[in-house]
Short mmCIF file of C-alpha atoms (C1' of nucleotides) in Angstrom, two decimals:
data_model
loop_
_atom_site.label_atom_id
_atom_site.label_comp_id
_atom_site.label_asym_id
_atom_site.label_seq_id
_atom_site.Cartn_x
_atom_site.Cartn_y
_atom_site.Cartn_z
CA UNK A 846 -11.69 3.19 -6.66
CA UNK A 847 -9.09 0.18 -7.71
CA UNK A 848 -11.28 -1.92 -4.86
CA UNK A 849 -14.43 -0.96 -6.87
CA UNK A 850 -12.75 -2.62 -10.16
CA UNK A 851 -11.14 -5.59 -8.59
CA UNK A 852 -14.41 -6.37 -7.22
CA UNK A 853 -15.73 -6.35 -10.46
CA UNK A 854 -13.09 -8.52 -12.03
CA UNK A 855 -13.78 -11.20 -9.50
CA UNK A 856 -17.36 -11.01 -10.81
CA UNK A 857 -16.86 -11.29 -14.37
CA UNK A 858 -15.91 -15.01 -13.73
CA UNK A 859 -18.62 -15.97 -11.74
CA UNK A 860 -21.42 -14.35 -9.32
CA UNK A 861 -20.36 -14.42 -5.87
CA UNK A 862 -20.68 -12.85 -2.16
CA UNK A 863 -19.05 -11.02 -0.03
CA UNK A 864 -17.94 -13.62 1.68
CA UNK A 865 -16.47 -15.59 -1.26
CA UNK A 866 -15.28 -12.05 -2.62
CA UNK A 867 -13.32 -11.24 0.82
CA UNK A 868 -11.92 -15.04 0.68
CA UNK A 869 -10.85 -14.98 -2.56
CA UNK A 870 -9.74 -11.74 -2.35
CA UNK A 871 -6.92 -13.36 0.48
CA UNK A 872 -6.20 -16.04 -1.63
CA UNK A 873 -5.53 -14.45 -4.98
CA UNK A 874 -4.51 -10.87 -4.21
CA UNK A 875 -2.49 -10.48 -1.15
CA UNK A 876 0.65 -9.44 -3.03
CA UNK A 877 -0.92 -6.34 -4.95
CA UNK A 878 -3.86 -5.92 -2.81
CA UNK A 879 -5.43 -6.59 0.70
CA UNK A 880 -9.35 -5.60 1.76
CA UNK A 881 -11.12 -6.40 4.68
CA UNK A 882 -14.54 -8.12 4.43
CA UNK A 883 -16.22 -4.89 6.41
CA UNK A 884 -14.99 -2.92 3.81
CA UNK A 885 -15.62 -5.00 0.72
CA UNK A 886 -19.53 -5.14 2.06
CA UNK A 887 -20.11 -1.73 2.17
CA UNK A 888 -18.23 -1.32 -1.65
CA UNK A 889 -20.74 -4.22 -2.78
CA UNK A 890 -23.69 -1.67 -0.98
CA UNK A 891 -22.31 1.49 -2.91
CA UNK A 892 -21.89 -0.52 -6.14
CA UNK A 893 -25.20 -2.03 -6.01
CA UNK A 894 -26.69 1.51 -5.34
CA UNK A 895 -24.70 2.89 -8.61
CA UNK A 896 -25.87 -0.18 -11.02
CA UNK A 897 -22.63 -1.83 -11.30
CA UNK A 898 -23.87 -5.03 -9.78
CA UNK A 899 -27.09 -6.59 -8.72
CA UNK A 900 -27.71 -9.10 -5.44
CA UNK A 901 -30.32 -12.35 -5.27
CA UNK A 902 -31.07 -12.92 -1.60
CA UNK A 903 -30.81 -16.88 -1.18
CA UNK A 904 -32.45 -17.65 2.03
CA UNK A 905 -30.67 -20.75 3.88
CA UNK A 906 -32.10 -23.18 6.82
CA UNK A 907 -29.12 -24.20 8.50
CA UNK A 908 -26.28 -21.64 7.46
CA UNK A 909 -27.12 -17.94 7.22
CA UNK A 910 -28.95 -16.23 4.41
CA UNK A 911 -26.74 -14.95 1.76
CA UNK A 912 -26.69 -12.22 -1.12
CA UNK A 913 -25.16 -13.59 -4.67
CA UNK A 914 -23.91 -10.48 -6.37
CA UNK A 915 -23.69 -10.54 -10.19
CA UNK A 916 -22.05 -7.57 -12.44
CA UNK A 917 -24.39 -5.52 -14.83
CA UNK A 918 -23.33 -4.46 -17.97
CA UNK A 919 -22.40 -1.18 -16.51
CA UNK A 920 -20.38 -2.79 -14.11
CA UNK A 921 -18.41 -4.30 -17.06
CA UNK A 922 -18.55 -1.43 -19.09
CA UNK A 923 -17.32 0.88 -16.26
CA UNK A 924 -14.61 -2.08 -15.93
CA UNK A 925 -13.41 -2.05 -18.79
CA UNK A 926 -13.20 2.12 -19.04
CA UNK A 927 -10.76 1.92 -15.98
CA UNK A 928 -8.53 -0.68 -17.35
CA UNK A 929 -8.12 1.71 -20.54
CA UNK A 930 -7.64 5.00 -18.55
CA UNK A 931 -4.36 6.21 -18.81
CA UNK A 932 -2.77 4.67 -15.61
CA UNK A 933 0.26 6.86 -13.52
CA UNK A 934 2.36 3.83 -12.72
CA UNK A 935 3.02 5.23 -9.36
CA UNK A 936 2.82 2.31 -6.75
CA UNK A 937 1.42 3.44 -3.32
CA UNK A 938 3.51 1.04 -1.63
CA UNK A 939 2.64 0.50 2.50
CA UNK A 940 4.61 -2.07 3.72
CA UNK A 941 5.76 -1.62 6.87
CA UNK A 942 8.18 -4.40 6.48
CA UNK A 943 10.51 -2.31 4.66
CA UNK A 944 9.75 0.40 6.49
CA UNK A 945 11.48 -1.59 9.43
CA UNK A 946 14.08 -2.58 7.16
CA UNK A 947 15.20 0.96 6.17
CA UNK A 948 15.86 1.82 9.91
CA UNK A 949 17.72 -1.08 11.10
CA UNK A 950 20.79 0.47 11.53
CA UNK A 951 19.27 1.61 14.67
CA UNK A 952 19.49 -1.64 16.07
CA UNK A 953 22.26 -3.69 17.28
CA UNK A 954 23.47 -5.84 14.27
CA UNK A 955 22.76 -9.13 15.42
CA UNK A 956 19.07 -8.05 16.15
CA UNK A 957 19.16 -6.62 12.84
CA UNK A 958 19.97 -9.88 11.59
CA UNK A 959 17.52 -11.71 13.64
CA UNK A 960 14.96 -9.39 11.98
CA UNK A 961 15.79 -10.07 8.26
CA UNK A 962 16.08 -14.23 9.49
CA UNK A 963 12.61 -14.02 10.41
CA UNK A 964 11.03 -12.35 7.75
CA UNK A 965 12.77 -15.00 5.66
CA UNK A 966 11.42 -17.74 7.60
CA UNK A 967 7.74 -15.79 6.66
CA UNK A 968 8.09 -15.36 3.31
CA UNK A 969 9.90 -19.04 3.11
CA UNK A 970 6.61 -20.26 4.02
CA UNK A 971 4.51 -17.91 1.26
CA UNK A 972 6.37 -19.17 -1.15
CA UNK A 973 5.56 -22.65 -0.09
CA UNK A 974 2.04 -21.77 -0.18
CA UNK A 975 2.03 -20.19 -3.56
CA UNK A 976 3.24 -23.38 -4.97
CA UNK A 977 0.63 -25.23 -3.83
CA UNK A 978 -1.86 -23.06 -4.77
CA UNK A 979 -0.43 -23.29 -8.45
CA UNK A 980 -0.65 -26.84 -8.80
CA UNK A 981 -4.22 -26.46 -7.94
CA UNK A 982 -5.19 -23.73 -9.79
CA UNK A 983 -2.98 -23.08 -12.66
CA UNK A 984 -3.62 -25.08 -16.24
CA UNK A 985 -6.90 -25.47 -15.11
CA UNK A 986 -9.27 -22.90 -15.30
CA UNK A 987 -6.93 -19.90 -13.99
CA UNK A 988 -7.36 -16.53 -15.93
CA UNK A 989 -4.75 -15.07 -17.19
CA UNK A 990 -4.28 -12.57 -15.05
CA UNK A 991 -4.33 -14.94 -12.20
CA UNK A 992 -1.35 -16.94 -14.40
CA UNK A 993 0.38 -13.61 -14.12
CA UNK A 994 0.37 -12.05 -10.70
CA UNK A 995 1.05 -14.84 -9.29
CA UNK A 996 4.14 -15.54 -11.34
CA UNK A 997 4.84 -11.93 -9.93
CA UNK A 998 4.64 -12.63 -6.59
CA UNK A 999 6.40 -15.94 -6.98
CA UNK A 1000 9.26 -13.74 -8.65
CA UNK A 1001 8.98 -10.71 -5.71
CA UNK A 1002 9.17 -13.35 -3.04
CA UNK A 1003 12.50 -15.19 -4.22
CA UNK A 1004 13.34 -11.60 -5.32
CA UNK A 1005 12.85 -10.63 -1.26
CA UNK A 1006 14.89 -13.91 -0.66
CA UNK A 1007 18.25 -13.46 -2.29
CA UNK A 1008 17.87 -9.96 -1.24
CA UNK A 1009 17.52 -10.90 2.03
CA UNK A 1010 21.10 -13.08 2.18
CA UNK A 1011 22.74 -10.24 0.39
CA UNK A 1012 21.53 -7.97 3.05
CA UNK A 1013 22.85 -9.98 5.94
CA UNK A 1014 25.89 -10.65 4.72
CA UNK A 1015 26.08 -6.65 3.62
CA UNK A 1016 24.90 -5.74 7.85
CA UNK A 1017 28.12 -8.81 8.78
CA UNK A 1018 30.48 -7.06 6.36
CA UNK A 1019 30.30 -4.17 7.93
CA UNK A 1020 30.04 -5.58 11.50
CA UNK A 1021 32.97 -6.95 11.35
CA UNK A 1022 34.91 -3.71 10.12
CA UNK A 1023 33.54 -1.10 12.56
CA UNK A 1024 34.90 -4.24 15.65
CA UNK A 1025 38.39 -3.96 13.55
CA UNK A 1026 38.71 -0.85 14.64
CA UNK B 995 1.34 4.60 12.87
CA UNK B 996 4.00 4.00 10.65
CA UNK B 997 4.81 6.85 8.84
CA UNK B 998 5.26 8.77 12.70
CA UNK B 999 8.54 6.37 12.73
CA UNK B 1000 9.25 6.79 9.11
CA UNK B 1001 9.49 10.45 10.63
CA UNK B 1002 11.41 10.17 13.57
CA UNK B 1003 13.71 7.69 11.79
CA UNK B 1004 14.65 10.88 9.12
CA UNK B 1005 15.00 12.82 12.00
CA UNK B 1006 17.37 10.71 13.84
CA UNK B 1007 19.97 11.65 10.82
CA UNK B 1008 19.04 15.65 11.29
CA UNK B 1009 16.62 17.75 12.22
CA UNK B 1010 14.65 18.78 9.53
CA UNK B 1011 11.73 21.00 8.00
CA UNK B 1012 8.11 19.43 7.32
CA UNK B 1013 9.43 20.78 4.11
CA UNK B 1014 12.59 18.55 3.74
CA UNK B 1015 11.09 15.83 5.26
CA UNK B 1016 8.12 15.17 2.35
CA UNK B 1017 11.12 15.60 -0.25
CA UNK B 1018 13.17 12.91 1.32
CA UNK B 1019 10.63 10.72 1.57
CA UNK B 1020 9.67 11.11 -2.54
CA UNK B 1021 13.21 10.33 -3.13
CA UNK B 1022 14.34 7.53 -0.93
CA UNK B 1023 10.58 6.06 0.55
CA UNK B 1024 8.93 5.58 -2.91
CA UNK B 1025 9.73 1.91 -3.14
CA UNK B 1026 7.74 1.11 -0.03
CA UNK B 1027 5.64 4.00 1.46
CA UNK B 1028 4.13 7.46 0.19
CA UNK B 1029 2.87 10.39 2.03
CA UNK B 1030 1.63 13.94 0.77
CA UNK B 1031 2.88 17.04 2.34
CA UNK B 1032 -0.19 17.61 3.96
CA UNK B 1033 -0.21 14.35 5.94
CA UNK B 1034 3.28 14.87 7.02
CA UNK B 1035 2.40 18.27 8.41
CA UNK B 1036 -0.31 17.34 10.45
CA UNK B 1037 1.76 14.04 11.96
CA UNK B 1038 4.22 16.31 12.70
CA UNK B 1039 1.72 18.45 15.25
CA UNK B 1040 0.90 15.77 16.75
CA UNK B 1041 4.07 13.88 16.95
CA UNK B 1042 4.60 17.33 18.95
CA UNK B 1043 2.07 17.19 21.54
CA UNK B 1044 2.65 13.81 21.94
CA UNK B 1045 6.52 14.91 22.87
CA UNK B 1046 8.32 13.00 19.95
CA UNK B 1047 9.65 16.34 19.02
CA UNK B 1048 10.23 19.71 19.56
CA UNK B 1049 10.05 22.41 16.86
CA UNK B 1050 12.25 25.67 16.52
CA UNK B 1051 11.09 28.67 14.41
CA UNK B 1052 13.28 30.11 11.74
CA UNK B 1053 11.90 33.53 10.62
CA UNK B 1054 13.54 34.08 7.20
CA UNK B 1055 13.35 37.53 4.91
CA UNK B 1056 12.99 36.46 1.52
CA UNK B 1057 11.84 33.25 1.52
CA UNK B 1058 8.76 32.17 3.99
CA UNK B 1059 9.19 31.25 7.59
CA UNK B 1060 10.10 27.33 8.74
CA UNK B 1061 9.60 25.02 11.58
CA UNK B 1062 12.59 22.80 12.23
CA UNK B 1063 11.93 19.62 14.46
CA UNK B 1064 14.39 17.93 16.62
CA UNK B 1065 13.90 14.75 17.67
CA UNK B 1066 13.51 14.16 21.65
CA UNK B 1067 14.51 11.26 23.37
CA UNK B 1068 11.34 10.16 24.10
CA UNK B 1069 11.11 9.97 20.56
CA UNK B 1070 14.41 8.08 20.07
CA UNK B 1071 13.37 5.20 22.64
CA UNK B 1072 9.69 4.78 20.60
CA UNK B 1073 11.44 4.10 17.66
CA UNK B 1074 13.43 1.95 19.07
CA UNK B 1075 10.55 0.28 20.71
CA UNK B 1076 8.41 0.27 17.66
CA UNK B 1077 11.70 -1.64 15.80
CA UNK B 1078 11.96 -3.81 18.59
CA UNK B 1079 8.17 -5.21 18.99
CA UNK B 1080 7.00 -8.21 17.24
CA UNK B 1081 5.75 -7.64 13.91
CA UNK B 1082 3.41 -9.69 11.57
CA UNK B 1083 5.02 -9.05 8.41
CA UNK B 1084 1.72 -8.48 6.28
CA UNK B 1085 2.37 -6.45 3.40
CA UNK B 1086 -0.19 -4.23 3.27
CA UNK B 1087 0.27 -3.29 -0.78
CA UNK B 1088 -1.62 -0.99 -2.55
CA UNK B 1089 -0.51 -1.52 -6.02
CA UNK B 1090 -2.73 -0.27 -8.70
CA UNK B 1091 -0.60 -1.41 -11.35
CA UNK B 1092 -0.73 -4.62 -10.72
CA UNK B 1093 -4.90 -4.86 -10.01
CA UNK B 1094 -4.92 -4.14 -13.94
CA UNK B 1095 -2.48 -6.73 -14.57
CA UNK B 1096 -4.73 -9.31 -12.85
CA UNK B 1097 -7.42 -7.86 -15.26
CA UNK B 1098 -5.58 -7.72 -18.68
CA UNK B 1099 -7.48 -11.04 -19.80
CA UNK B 1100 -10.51 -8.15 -20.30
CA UNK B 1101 -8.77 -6.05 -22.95
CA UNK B 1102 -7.86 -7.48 -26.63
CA UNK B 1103 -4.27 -9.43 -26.78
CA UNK B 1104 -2.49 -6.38 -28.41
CA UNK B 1105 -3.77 -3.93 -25.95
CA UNK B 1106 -2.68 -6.10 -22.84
CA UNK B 1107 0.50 -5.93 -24.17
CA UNK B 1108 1.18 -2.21 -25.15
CA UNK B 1109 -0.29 -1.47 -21.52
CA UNK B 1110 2.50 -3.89 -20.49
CA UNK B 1111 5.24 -2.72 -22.92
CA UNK B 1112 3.91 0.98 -21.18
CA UNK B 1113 4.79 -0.16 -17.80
CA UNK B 1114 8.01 -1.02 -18.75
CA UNK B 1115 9.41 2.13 -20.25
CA UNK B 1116 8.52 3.71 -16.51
CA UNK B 1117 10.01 1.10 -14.63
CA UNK B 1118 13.15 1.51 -16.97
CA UNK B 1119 13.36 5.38 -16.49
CA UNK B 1120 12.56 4.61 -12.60
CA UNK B 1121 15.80 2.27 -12.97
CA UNK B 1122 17.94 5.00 -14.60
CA UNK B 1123 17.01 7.33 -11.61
CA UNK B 1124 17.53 4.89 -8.68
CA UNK B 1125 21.49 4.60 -10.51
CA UNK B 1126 21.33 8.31 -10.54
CA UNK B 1127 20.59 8.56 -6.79
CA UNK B 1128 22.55 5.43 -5.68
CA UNK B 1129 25.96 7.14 -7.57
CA UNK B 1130 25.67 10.39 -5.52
CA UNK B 1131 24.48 8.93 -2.29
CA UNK B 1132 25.96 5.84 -1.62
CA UNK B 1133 29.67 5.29 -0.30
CA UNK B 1134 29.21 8.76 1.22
CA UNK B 1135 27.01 9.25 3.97
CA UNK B 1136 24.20 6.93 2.95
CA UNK B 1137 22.78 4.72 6.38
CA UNK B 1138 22.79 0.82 6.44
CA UNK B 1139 19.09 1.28 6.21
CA UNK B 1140 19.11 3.24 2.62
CA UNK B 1141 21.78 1.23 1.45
CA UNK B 1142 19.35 -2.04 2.10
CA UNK B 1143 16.25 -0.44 0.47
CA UNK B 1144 17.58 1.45 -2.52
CA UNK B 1145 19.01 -1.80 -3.21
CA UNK B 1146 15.66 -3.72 -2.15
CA UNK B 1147 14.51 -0.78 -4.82
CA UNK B 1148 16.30 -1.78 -7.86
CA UNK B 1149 16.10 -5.51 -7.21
CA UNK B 1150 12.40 -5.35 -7.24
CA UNK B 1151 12.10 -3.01 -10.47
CA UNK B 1152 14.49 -4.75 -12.37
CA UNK B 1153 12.59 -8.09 -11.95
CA UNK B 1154 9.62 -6.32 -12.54
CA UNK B 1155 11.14 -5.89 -15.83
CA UNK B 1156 12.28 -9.42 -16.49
CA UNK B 1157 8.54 -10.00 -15.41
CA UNK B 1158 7.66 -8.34 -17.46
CA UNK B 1159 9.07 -9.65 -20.55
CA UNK B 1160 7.84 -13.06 -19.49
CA UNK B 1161 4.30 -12.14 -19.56
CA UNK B 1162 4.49 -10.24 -22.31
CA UNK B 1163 5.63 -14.01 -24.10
CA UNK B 1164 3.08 -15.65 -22.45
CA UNK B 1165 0.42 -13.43 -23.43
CA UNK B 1166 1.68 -13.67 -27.32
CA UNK B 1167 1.63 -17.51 -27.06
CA UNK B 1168 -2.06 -17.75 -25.52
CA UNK B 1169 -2.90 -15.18 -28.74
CA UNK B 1170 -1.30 -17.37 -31.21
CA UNK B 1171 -2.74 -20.03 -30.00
CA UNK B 1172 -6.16 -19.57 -29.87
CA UNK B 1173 -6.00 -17.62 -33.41
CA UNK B 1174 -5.16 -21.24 -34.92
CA UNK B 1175 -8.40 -22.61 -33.51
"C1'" DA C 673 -15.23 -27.68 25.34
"C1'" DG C 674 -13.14 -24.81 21.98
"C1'" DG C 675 -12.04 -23.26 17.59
"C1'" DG C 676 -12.97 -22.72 12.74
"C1'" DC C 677 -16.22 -22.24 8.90
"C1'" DC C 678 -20.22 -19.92 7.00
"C1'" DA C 679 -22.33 -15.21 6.34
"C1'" DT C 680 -23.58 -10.71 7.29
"C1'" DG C 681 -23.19 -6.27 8.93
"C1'" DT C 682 -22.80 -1.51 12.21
"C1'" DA C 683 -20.13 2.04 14.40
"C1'" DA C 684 -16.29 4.57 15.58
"C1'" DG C 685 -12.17 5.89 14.64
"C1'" DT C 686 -7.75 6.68 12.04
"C1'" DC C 687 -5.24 7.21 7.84
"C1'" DG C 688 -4.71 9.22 3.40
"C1'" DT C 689 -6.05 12.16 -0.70
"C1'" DT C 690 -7.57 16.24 -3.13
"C1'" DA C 691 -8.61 20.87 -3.50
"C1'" DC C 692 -7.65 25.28 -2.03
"C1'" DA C 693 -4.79 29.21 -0.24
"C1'" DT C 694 -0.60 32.38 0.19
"C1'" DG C 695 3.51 34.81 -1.78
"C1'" DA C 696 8.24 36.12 -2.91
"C1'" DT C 697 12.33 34.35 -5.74
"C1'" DT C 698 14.74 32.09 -9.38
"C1'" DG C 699 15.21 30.12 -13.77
"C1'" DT C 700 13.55 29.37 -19.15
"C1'" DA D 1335 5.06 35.30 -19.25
"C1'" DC D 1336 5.13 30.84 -16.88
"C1'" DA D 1337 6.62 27.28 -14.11
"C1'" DA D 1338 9.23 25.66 -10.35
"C1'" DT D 1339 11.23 26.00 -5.64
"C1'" DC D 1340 10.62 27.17 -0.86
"C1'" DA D 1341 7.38 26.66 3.10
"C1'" DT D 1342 3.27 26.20 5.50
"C1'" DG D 1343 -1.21 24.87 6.39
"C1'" DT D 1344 -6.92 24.12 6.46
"C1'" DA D 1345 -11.08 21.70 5.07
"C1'" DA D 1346 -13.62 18.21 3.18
"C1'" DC D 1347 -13.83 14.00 1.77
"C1'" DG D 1348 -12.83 9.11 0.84
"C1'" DA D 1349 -10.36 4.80 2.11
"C1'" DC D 1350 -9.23 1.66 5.50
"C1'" DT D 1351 -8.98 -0.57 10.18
"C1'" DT D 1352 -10.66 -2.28 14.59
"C1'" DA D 1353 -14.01 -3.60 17.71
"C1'" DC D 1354 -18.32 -5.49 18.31
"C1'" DA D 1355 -22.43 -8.48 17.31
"C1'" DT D 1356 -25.07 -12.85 15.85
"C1'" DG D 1357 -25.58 -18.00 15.62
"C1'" DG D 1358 -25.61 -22.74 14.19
"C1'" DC D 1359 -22.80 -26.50 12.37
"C1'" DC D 1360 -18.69 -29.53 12.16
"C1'" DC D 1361 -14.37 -31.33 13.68
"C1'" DT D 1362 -10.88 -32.71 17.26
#
DNA sequence: AGGGCCATGTAAGTCGTTACATGATTGT
DNA sequence: ACAATCATGTAACGACTTACATGGCCCT
């Protein structure tokens, strides 16, 4: 259901596609969120079909034809009902990252190392990426909620960061006591 | 494919009911992966054709009957493969507290905020528990592995809470502003 | 010449959730 | 009396991924 409402979110600002949806979608919401564009088509099919959203077919010469979805006011009603339902607060995290992490002492140390170096080296680069994409679209037409999630996953990712050093230095700590003995 | 080496990773430590194995997983996997009992139960049979473990039957009187699994080594070396092979380090997050935060711009100022103010009591009794856990695991028998995460853990939820805070602020300044217009 | 962008979708499969079912024991 | 713990599972459904398919335009 939370792809149903985040779909219609996106659509409050402005009518859109699939394709912009499933782009934007990438852009915006990778660190709370990801959705492939097969699956965000068929959502836009079932939502259509329940009255959250209607489509205009725009018929193209030289690109492909296109359907512009806009939200009904169902869609924001219904919208609106989910962001007041009482919520459970319990993440369903899947990241298999961390999944790795938690089972690294089943590796040699330096490989564990070499794991955590290059995850850092990824999320080095996010971070990079985030702050560009702030300059462009922050204090100028951003939402507020797109002011705040991404100051949350500018925060996770130097969060993952300095957990990352303390980690290595944690898996070299104890290196080097288990070649004392 | 990931929660079959969540699995065998537990079961590198012990061999363990289906039982034991969903508990663990509430209490040490929360921060970055969930699975029902159900799911578990029916990895587990195939985990068992597949020869990643054998099971032994316990017949008990009072309480019902259990299946312990054992981990084989065929099971060991995929593991260790599975550690081993290149991985893209995609988080794929499901967090449906967040998808409302990118929404809160939809509810009234004062209603963003107690959603917010909400979020933080749970994260703060989330907090109390991960101390809780840490005291009677850690320094005795804990693995590198839940060492790393539970720390990972509390890192990310205390942030959360400094987060938190911070948009809180923000929201009460975008309010106060726009009330003197 | 090859890849990326635009734009849509189908089909098949796997993963994950929810509801249901059993049944004795221990604690409040 | 009622809920929780122990212990297992089936069935039905919904969510999500992966592979495949089309086709022209623009850039290097």
């Amino acid at each position: 259901m939370a792809l149903r409402f985040a779909l219609l979110g996106l659509l409050t600002e402005e009518a859109a596609t699939g394709y912009d949806l499933s782009t934007t979608f990438k852009k915006q919401m990778t660190h709370f969120w990801t959705a492939h564009h097969t699956q965000i088509y068929r959502e836009l099919l079932k939502m259509e079909e329940a009255g959250l959203v209607t489509s205009e077919l725009v018929v193209q010469e030289d690109l492909p034809d296109k359907k512009i979805y806009s939200i009904t006011d169902q869609g924001r009603s219904d919208l609106v009902a989910w962001l007041r339902a009482p919520s459970e607060f319990k993440p369903k995290m899947k990241d298999e990252n961390l999944m790795r992490v938690s089972l690294l002492h089943l590796l040699p140390p330096d490989e564990a190392i070499a794991y955590l170096e290059e995850s850092k080296r990824h999320h080095e680069m996010a971070v990079e990426m985030m702050h560009v994409w702030r300059q462009a679209h922050l204090e100028q037409g951003a939402t507020l909620g797109e002011k705040l999630t991404s100051e949350y996953g500018l925060r996770m990712m130097l969060n993952y960061l300095e957990w990352c050093d303390w980690a290595i230095e944690e898996i070299q700590k104890t290196n080097t006591k288990s070649s004392l003995r």
